[in-house]
C-alpha positions as a Python dict, from the first residue, in 0.01 Angstrom:
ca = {
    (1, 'X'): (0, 0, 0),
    (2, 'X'): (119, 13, 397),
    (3, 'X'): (-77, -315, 448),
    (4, 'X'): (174, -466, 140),
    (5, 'X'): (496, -326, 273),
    (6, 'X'): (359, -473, 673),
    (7, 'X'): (279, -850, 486),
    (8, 'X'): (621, -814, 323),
    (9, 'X'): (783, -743, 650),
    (10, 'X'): (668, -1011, 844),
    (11, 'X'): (723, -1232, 606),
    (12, 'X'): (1052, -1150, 598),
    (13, 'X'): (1082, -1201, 950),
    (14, 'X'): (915, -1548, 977),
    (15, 'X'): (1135, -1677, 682),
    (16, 'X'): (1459, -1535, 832),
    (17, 'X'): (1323, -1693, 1211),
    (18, 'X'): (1261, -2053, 1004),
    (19, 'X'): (1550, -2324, 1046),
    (20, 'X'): (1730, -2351, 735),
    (21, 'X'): (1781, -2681, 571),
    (22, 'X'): (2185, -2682, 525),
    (23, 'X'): (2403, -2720, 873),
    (24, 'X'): (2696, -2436, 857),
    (25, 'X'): (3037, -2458, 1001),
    (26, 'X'): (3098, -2149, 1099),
    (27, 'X'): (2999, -2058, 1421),
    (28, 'X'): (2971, -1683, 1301),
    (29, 'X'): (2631, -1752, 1100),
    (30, 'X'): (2487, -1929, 1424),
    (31, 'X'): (2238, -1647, 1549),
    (32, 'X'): (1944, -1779, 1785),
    (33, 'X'): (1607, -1568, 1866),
    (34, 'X'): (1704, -1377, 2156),
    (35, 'X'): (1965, -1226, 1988),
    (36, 'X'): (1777, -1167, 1642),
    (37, 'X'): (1488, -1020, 1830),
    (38, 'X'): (1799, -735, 2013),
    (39, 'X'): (1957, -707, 1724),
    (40, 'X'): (1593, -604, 1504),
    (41, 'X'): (1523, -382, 1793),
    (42, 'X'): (1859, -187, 1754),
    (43, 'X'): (1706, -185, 1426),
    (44, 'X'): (1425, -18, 1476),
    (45, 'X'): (1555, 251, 1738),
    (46, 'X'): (1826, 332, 1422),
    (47, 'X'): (1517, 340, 1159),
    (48, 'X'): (1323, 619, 1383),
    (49, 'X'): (1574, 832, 1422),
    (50, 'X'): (1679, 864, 1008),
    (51, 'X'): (1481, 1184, 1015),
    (52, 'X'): (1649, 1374, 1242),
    (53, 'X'): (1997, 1286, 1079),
    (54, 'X'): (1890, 1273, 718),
    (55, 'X'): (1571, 1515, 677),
    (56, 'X'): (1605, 1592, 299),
    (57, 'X'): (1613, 1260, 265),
    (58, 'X'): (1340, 1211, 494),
    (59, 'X'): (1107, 1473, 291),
    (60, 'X'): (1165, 1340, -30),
    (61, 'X'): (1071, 981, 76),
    (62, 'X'): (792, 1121, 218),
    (63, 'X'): (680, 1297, -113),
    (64, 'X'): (798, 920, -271),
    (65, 'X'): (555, 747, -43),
    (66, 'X'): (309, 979, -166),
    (67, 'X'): (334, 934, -526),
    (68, 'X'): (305, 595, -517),
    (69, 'X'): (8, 574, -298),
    (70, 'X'): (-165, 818, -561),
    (71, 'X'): (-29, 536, -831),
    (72, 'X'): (-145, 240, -676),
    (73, 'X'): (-466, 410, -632),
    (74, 'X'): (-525, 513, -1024),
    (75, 'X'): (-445, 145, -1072),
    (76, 'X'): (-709, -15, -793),
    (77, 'X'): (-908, 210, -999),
    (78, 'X'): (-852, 114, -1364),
    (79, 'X'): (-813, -235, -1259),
    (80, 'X'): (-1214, -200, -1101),
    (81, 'X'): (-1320, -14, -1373),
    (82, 'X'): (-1225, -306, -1568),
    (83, 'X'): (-1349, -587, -1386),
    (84, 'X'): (-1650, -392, -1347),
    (85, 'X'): (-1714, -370, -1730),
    (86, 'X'): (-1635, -752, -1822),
    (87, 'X'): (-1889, -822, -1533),
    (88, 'X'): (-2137, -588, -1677),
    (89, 'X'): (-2039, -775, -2048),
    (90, 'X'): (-2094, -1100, -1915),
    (91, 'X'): (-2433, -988, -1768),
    (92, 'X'): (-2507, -867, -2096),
    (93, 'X'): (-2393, -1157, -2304),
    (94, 'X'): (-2699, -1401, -2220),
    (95, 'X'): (-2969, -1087, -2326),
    (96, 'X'): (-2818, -1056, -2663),
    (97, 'X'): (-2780, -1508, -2740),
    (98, 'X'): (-3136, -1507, -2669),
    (99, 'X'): (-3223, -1211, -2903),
    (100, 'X'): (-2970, -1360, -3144),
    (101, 'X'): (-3192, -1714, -3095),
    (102, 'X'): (-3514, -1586, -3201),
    (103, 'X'): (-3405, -1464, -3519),
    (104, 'X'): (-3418, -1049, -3413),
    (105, 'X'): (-3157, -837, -3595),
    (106, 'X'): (-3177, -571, -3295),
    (107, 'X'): (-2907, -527, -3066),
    (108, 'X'): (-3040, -570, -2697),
    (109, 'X'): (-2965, -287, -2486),
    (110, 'X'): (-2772, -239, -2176),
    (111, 'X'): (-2922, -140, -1866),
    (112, 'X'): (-2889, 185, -1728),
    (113, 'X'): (-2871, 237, -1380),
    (114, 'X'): (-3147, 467, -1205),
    (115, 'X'): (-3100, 812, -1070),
    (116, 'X'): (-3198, 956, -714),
    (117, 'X'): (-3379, 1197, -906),
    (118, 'X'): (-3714, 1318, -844),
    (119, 'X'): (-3956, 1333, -1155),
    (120, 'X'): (-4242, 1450, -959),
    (121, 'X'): (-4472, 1109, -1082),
    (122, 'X'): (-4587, 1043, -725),
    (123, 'X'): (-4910, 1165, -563),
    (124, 'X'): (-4938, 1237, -221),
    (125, 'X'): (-5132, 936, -158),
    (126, 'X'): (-4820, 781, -268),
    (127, 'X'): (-4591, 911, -32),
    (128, 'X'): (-4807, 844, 275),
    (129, 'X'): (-4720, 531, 448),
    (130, 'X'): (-4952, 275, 473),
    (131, 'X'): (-5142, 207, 815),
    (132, 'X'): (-5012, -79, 1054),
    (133, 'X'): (-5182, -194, 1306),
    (134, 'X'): (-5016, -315, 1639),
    (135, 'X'): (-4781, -608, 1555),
    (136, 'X'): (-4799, -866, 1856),
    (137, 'X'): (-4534, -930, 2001),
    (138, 'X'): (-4406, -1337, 2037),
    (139, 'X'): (-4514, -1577, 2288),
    (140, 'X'): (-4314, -1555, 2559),
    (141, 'X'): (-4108, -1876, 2594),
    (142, 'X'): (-4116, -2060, 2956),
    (143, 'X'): (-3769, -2195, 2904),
    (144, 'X'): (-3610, -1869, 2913),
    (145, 'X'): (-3730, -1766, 3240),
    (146, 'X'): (-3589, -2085, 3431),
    (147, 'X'): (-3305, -2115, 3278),
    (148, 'X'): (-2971, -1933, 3465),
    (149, 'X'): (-2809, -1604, 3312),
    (150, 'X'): (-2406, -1702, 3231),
}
């Protein structure tokens, strides 16, 4: 959410810093850099100090900025969940046309993802790692030694 309202920002700034198109008259709407770049830093200094002179205000954007963040991340969340089960559809899809092809009436079923859990099927030749020798190492190559570190 903080990475949106930064992109926002600065695109704000590089529109506002962009020559416009039309020529104006007025010699009060003629601002160069130097003086945009003073002007946002007066800005800024005024921003951070909005707590001290406004702190109910302060705490309840605070509790605002909050909310939201809880909001956007429900919806990141339903919006995964969703991708996640058209994916998981279009996975399926293929499986059940080539069931449907061979003339089956059954339904193919989805896969089901493995658990961590131990069923105790393993012996404990199974669970001893196999012996390895002594793996050679490469041929060392000439080139390397001549040529100079950078």
């Amino acid at each position: 959410m903080f990475f949106l309202l930064r992109i926002a920002f600065w695109l704000g700034v590089v529109c506002l810093l962009l020559p416009g198109g039309n020529k104006s008259a007025s010699p009060d709407a003629h601002i160069d850099a130097t003086q945009a770049m003073t002007l946002a830093g007066a800005t800024i200094t005024d921003v951070r100090g909005f707590c001290e002179r406004q702190a109910d205000a302060c705490k309840v954007g605070g509790k605002v900025a909050v909310a939201l963040g809880h909001k956007a991340e429900a919806g990141a969340h339903t919006l995964y969940d969703f991708v996640s089960t058209k994916m998981n559809e279009k996975k399926s899809a293929p499986e059940q046309k080539t069931a449907a092809g061979k003339g089956d009436a059954k339904t193919v079923a989805k896969t089901v993802p493995v658990s961590n859990v131990d069923h105790g099927t393993l012996t404990s030749s199974d669970l001893t790692p196999g012996w390895h020798g002594r793996v050679p190492l490469p041929p060392r190559r000439a080139d390397r030694a001549t040529r100079p570190s950078a």
